Amino acid sequence: MAFLEATLTSLPLLRSTSYLNTSTVITLCVFFSLLCACIVIGHLLEESRWANESITALFLGLSSGVVVLLVTKFCNTELLKFSENLFFLYLLPPIIFNAGFQVKKKQFFKNFTTILLFGVIGTVVSFCFISFGAFFLLRKIGLILKMQDYLAIGAIFSATDSVCTLQVLSQDETPLLYSIVFGEGVVNDATSIVLYNSVQSIDFSSISATTALNLLGTFLYLFLTSTVLGISVGLLSAFTIKTLYFGRHSTDREVALMMLMAYLSYMIAELLSLSGILTIFFCGIVMSHYTWHNVTESSRITTKHAFATISFIAETFIFVYVGMDALDITKWKTSNAGVGTSIAISSTFLALVLVGRAAFVFPISNIKNCIKTRESTKIEFQSQFVIWWAGLLRGAVTIALCYYQFGGESESTQECAAVITSTIIVVLFSNMVFGPITKPLIQAVQLRLSKPLISESTENAEDFRFLLLESGGPSDQGNNQPARRSRLSLLISHPTSTVHYYWRKFDDNYMRPIFGGRSFVPFVPVSPSESNRARDVAPAPAPDN
């Protein structure tokens, strides 16, 4: 590496820009080259059954790590160092925001109860199972940790990474499965981080009967306040852009304000020790529902593709980063654990993840099936299996939380280093082994033959029928039975459709007049030539409401 740096520094271009840090330039060149390679290879493997861009990025990261180690003769280098601040402050926010901004809101909120059960209740169940399992099993292996560390392990390994699975799921062919896996993945990551932060606030020197209640209260407080903050910032952006109408002077200001306010919501949440993931996710949902419709047509096209592009680059960068960090030689030397011990710890973590996820996926699915009255909305066993399988993948959130708990000064101890290296093994194994067989697995269980969901037109007709019944309309005229039905009976018999109907009434009558949305069509005066060109451009499709 020293020879490479000396050679590059001797080049005229680098001599003329000596104010730049050479190692930083080399690092950026390496990562940008890898990102370009990931995009090209991912495009070539688009139709492959066994590979996708996430696995490609991990493999390239590992290969690059091997090259760096050979060049540096197995010495430590900052090029391989995983930075939690880089991940949580710069890479994760655009991914989560775009997830909320591009989500099919109607499908997401239609299955919102199921998503919350999997993402919140299921994560808590998995957290408890993994924490207690780690406490009993790791002690038998000989890995003695503090009680707070065992609970932290439960929160760390409860965080899923469903990006790899979502790349092979189609929201058009399997909308129910896609919305559940997608929504659960986002809520699960947020819940895991909230649980992790709640564990850090517990004083284990004075544990009492109220400790569990305090933990629950802290969790609910963080979850609710983070959601409210995201919704508030999203509504503020919609009101600001609708009222001040930036598009009459510059569409660039609209796009810039949307990006900055979305990122500001995440920073405010982190500043207040809340969940930035939940905040920016719901901020993205609100922005796509109100703010996006308040900007000009050119700004809509720009934001739609800009957010997706930034998110795609950040996702690819994370997988490359994780792959390179896996070969950071320092933590492997510090752990000083034998091959048998490393395999035992990693196998324990993996087994706890497998059983812990099954402990809530199948029970919750069957409970929901008993409650559901429509066959088309029930979760069949094949879908349950894939939902369970999708949650077995672990990614950058798991590694980042692990570094927060066991990195830094504590990384110098053998026990903490052993936990970090075992976590890396689990992440690599789950992605490199489980990931490639996900697409063939979905095809094997024939999920695309599942019963389709009720169409949107049918739902709208059903909502209209509820309106007639609730107001005593003509649907029951000529009958002796009373036409009017109470709101409570409608809510009990058809909860999702009823809530959606009343939300649309409230949204149309109160929210949209204030915050804009589909009813607000901004007009920007343009020259005749620009007007003619604008007519030739097809409008951008609106996010699903």
PDB file of N, CA, C and O in Angstrom, residues 49-78:
ATOM      1  N   ARG A  49     -31.185 -16.751 -11.320  1.00  0.00           N
ATOM      2  CA  ARG A  49     -31.975 -17.279 -10.201  1.00  0.00           C
ATOM      3  C   ARG A  49     -31.200 -17.290  -8.905  1.00  0.00           C
ATOM      4  O   ARG A  49     -31.788 -17.368  -7.830  1.00  0.00           O
ATOM      5  N   TRP A  50     -29.878 -17.221  -8.976  1.00  0.00           N
ATOM      6  CA  TRP A  50     -29.061 -17.473  -7.792  1.00  0.00           C
ATOM      7  C   TRP A  50     -28.299 -16.250  -7.295  1.00  0.00           C
ATOM      8  O   TRP A  50     -27.632 -16.334  -6.267  1.00  0.00           O
ATOM      9  N   ALA A  51     -28.368 -15.151  -7.987  1.00  0.00           N
ATOM     10  CA  ALA A  51     -27.570 -13.992  -7.589  1.00  0.00           C
ATOM     11  C   ALA A  51     -28.392 -12.725  -7.729  1.00  0.00           C
ATOM     12  O   ALA A  51     -29.353 -12.661  -8.499  1.00  0.00           O
ATOM     13  N   ASN A  52     -28.025 -11.704  -6.950  1.00  0.00           N
ATOM     14  CA  ASN A  52     -28.593 -10.371  -7.064  1.00  0.00           C
ATOM     15  C   ASN A  52     -27.528  -9.356  -6.673  1.00  0.00           C
ATOM     16  O   ASN A  52     -26.398  -9.722  -6.349  1.00  0.00           O
ATOM     17  N   GLU A  53     -27.883  -8.084  -6.700  1.00  0.00           N
ATOM     18  CA  GLU A  53     -26.886  -7.042  -6.478  1.00  0.00           C
ATOM     19  C   GLU A  53     -26.365  -7.040  -5.045  1.00  0.00           C
ATOM     20  O   GLU A  53     -25.219  -6.657  -4.802  1.00  0.00           O
ATOM     21  N   SER A  54     -27.175  -7.436  -4.081  1.00  0.00           N
ATOM     22  CA  SER A  54     -26.711  -7.474  -2.692  1.00  0.00           C
ATOM     23  C   SER A  54     -25.606  -8.509  -2.524  1.00  0.00           C
ATOM     24  O   SER A  54     -24.554  -8.229  -1.917  1.00  0.00           O
ATOM     25  N   ILE A  55     -25.834  -9.696  -3.053  1.00  0.00           N
ATOM     26  CA  ILE A  55     -24.823 -10.749  -2.957  1.00  0.00           C
ATOM     27  C   ILE A  55     -23.588 -10.372  -3.770  1.00  0.00           C
ATOM     28  O   ILE A  55     -22.448 -10.616  -3.340  1.00  0.00           O
ATOM     29  N   THR A  56     -23.790  -9.753  -4.933  1.00  0.00           N
ATOM     30  CA  THR A  56     -22.659  -9.304  -5.744  1.00  0.00           C
ATOM     31  C   THR A  56     -21.812  -8.295  -4.996  1.00  0.00           C
ATOM     32  O   THR A  56     -20.575  -8.363  -5.006  1.00  0.00           O
ATOM     33  N   ALA A  57     -22.467  -7.337  -4.324  1.00  0.00           N
ATOM     34  CA  ALA A  57     -21.732  -6.321  -3.574  1.00  0.00           C
ATOM     35  C   ALA A  57     -20.946  -6.946  -2.414  1.00  0.00           C
ATOM     36  O   ALA A  57     -19.793  -6.563  -2.152  1.00  0.00           O
ATOM     37  N   LEU A  58     -21.562  -7.894  -1.715  1.00  0.00           N
ATOM     38  CA  LEU A  58     -20.847  -8.574  -0.626  1.00  0.00           C
ATOM     39  C   LEU A  58     -19.627  -9.327  -1.155  1.00  0.00           C
ATOM     40  O   LEU A  58     -18.534  -9.266  -0.563  1.00  0.00           O
ATOM     41  N   PHE A  59     -19.814 -10.027  -2.262  1.00  0.00           N
ATOM     42  CA  PHE A  59     -18.714 -10.801  -2.826  1.00  0.00           C
ATOM     43  C   PHE A  59     -17.581  -9.885  -3.287  1.00  0.00           C
ATOM     44  O   PHE A  59     -16.401 -10.172  -3.049  1.00  0.00           O
ATOM     45  N   LEU A  60     -17.908  -8.775  -3.929  1.00  0.00           N
ATOM     46  CA  LEU A  60     -16.874  -7.838  -4.358  1.00  0.00           C
ATOM     47  C   LEU A  60     -16.181  -7.195  -3.165  1.00  0.00           C
ATOM     48  O   LEU A  60     -14.970  -6.932  -3.199  1.00  0.00           O
ATOM     49  N   GLY A  61     -16.952  -6.916  -2.108  1.00  0.00           N
ATOM     50  CA  GLY A  61     -16.338  -6.369  -0.901  1.00  0.00           C
ATOM     51  C   GLY A  61     -15.352  -7.334  -0.274  1.00  0.00           C
ATOM     52  O   GLY A  61     -14.253  -6.940   0.141  1.00  0.00           O
ATOM     53  N   LEU A  62     -15.733  -8.604  -0.199  1.00  0.00           N
ATOM     54  CA  LEU A  62     -14.819  -9.622   0.329  1.00  0.00           C
ATOM     55  C   LEU A  62     -13.580  -9.759  -0.545  1.00  0.00           C
ATOM     56  O   LEU A  62     -12.448  -9.847  -0.035  1.00  0.00           O
ATOM     57  N   SER A  63     -13.766  -9.782  -1.854  1.00  0.00           N
ATOM     58  CA  SER A  63     -12.623  -9.914  -2.766  1.00  0.00           C
ATOM     59  C   SER A  63     -11.679  -8.727  -2.636  1.00  0.00           C
ATOM     60  O   SER A  63     -10.452  -8.889  -2.600  1.00  0.00           O
ATOM     61  N   SER A  64     -12.247  -7.531  -2.524  1.00  0.00           N
ATOM     62  CA  SER A  64     -11.413  -6.343  -2.366  1.00  0.00           C
ATOM     63  C   SER A  64     -10.686  -6.360  -1.026  1.00  0.00           C
ATOM     64  O   SER A  64      -9.535  -5.923  -0.924  1.00  0.00           O
ATOM     65  N   GLY A  65     -11.359  -6.856   0.008  1.00  0.00           N
ATOM     66  CA  GLY A  65     -10.701  -6.972   1.305  1.00  0.00           C
ATOM     67  C   GLY A  65      -9.507  -7.904   1.260  1.00  0.00           C
ATOM     68  O   GLY A  65      -8.472  -7.629   1.887  1.00  0.00           O
ATOM     69  N   VAL A  66      -9.647  -8.983   0.518  1.00  0.00           N
ATOM     70  CA  VAL A  66      -8.512  -9.906   0.369  1.00  0.00           C
ATOM     71  C   VAL A  66      -7.349  -9.218  -0.340  1.00  0.00           C
ATOM     72  O   VAL A  66      -6.185  -9.344   0.059  1.00  0.00           O
ATOM     73  N   VAL A  67      -7.651  -8.456  -1.394  1.00  0.00           N
ATOM     74  CA  VAL A  67      -6.590  -7.750  -2.126  1.00  0.00           C
ATOM     75  C   VAL A  67      -5.894  -6.733  -1.227  1.00  0.00           C
ATOM     76  O   VAL A  67      -4.656  -6.621  -1.222  1.00  0.00           O
ATOM     77  N   VAL A  68      -6.674  -5.994  -0.445  1.00  0.00           N
ATOM     78  CA  VAL A  68      -6.084  -4.994   0.447  1.00  0.00           C
ATOM     79  C   VAL A  68      -5.194  -5.653   1.494  1.00  0.00           C
ATOM     80  O   VAL A  68      -4.099  -5.168   1.810  1.00  0.00           O
ATOM     81  N   LEU A  69      -5.650  -6.778   2.023  1.00  0.00           N
ATOM     82  CA  LEU A  69      -4.836  -7.485   3.017  1.00  0.00           C
ATOM     83  C   LEU A  69      -3.528  -7.979   2.408  1.00  0.00           C
ATOM     84  O   LEU A  69      -2.467  -7.922   3.049  1.00  0.00           O
ATOM     85  N   LEU A  70      -3.579  -8.456   1.185  1.00  0.00           N
ATOM     86  CA  LEU A  70      -2.355  -8.924   0.535  1.00  0.00           C
ATOM     87  C   LEU A  70      -1.402  -7.759   0.259  1.00  0.00           C
ATOM     88  O   LEU A  70      -0.181  -7.889   0.425  1.00  0.00           O
ATOM     89  N   VAL A  71      -1.955  -6.629  -0.167  1.00  0.00           N
ATOM     90  CA  VAL A  71      -1.102  -5.471  -0.457  1.00  0.00           C
ATOM     91  C   VAL A  71      -0.460  -4.935   0.807  1.00  0.00           C
ATOM     92  O   VAL A  71       0.718  -4.560   0.819  1.00  0.00           O
ATOM     93  N   THR A  72      -1.226  -4.891   1.908  1.00  0.00           N
ATOM     94  CA  THR A  72      -0.698  -4.366   3.171  1.00  0.00           C
ATOM     95  C   THR A  72       0.002  -5.442   3.998  1.00  0.00           C
ATOM     96  O   THR A  72       0.403  -5.169   5.129  1.00  0.00           O
ATOM     97  N   LYS A  73       0.142  -6.642   3.456  1.00  0.00           N
ATOM     98  CA  LYS A  73       0.797  -7.751   4.154  1.00  0.00           C
ATOM     99  C   LYS A  73       0.142  -8.028   5.510  1.00  0.00           C
ATOM    100  O   LYS A  73       0.805  -8.162   6.536  1.00  0.00           O
ATOM    101  N   PHE A  74      -1.204  -8.081   5.479  1.00  0.00           N
ATOM    102  CA  PHE A  74      -2.029  -8.445   6.637  1.00  0.00           C
ATOM    103  C   PHE A  74      -1.819  -7.492   7.813  1.00  0.00           C
ATOM    104  O   PHE A  74      -1.862  -7.897   8.980  1.00  0.00           O
ATOM    105  N   CYS A  75      -1.635  -6.227   7.509  1.00  0.00           N
ATOM    106  CA  CYS A  75      -1.567  -5.194   8.544  1.00  0.00           C
ATOM    107  C   CYS A  75      -2.926  -4.487   8.604  1.00  0.00           C
ATOM    108  O   CYS A  75      -3.701  -4.498   7.652  1.00  0.00           O
ATOM    109  N   ASN A  76      -3.169  -3.824   9.723  1.00  0.00           N
ATOM    110  CA  ASN A  76      -4.443  -3.133   9.889  1.00  0.00           C
ATOM    111  C   ASN A  76      -4.485  -1.898   8.998  1.00  0.00           C
ATOM    112  O   ASN A  76      -3.500  -1.206   8.817  1.00  0.00           O
ATOM    113  N   THR A  77      -5.635  -1.629   8.424  1.00  0.00           N
ATOM    114  CA  THR A  77      -5.810  -0.448   7.587  1.00  0.00           C
ATOM    115  C   THR A  77      -7.205   0.124   7.809  1.00  0.00           C
ATOM    116  O   THR A  77      -8.166  -0.619   7.968  1.00  0.00           O
ATOM    117  N   GLU A  78      -7.299   1.450   7.844  1.00  0.00           N
ATOM    118  CA  GLU A  78      -8.575   2.099   8.075  1.00  0.00           C
ATOM    119  C   GLU A  78      -9.534   1.909   6.900  1.00  0.00           C
ATOM    120  O   GLU A  78     -10.708   2.190   7.006  1.00  0.00           O
TER     121      GLU A  78
END
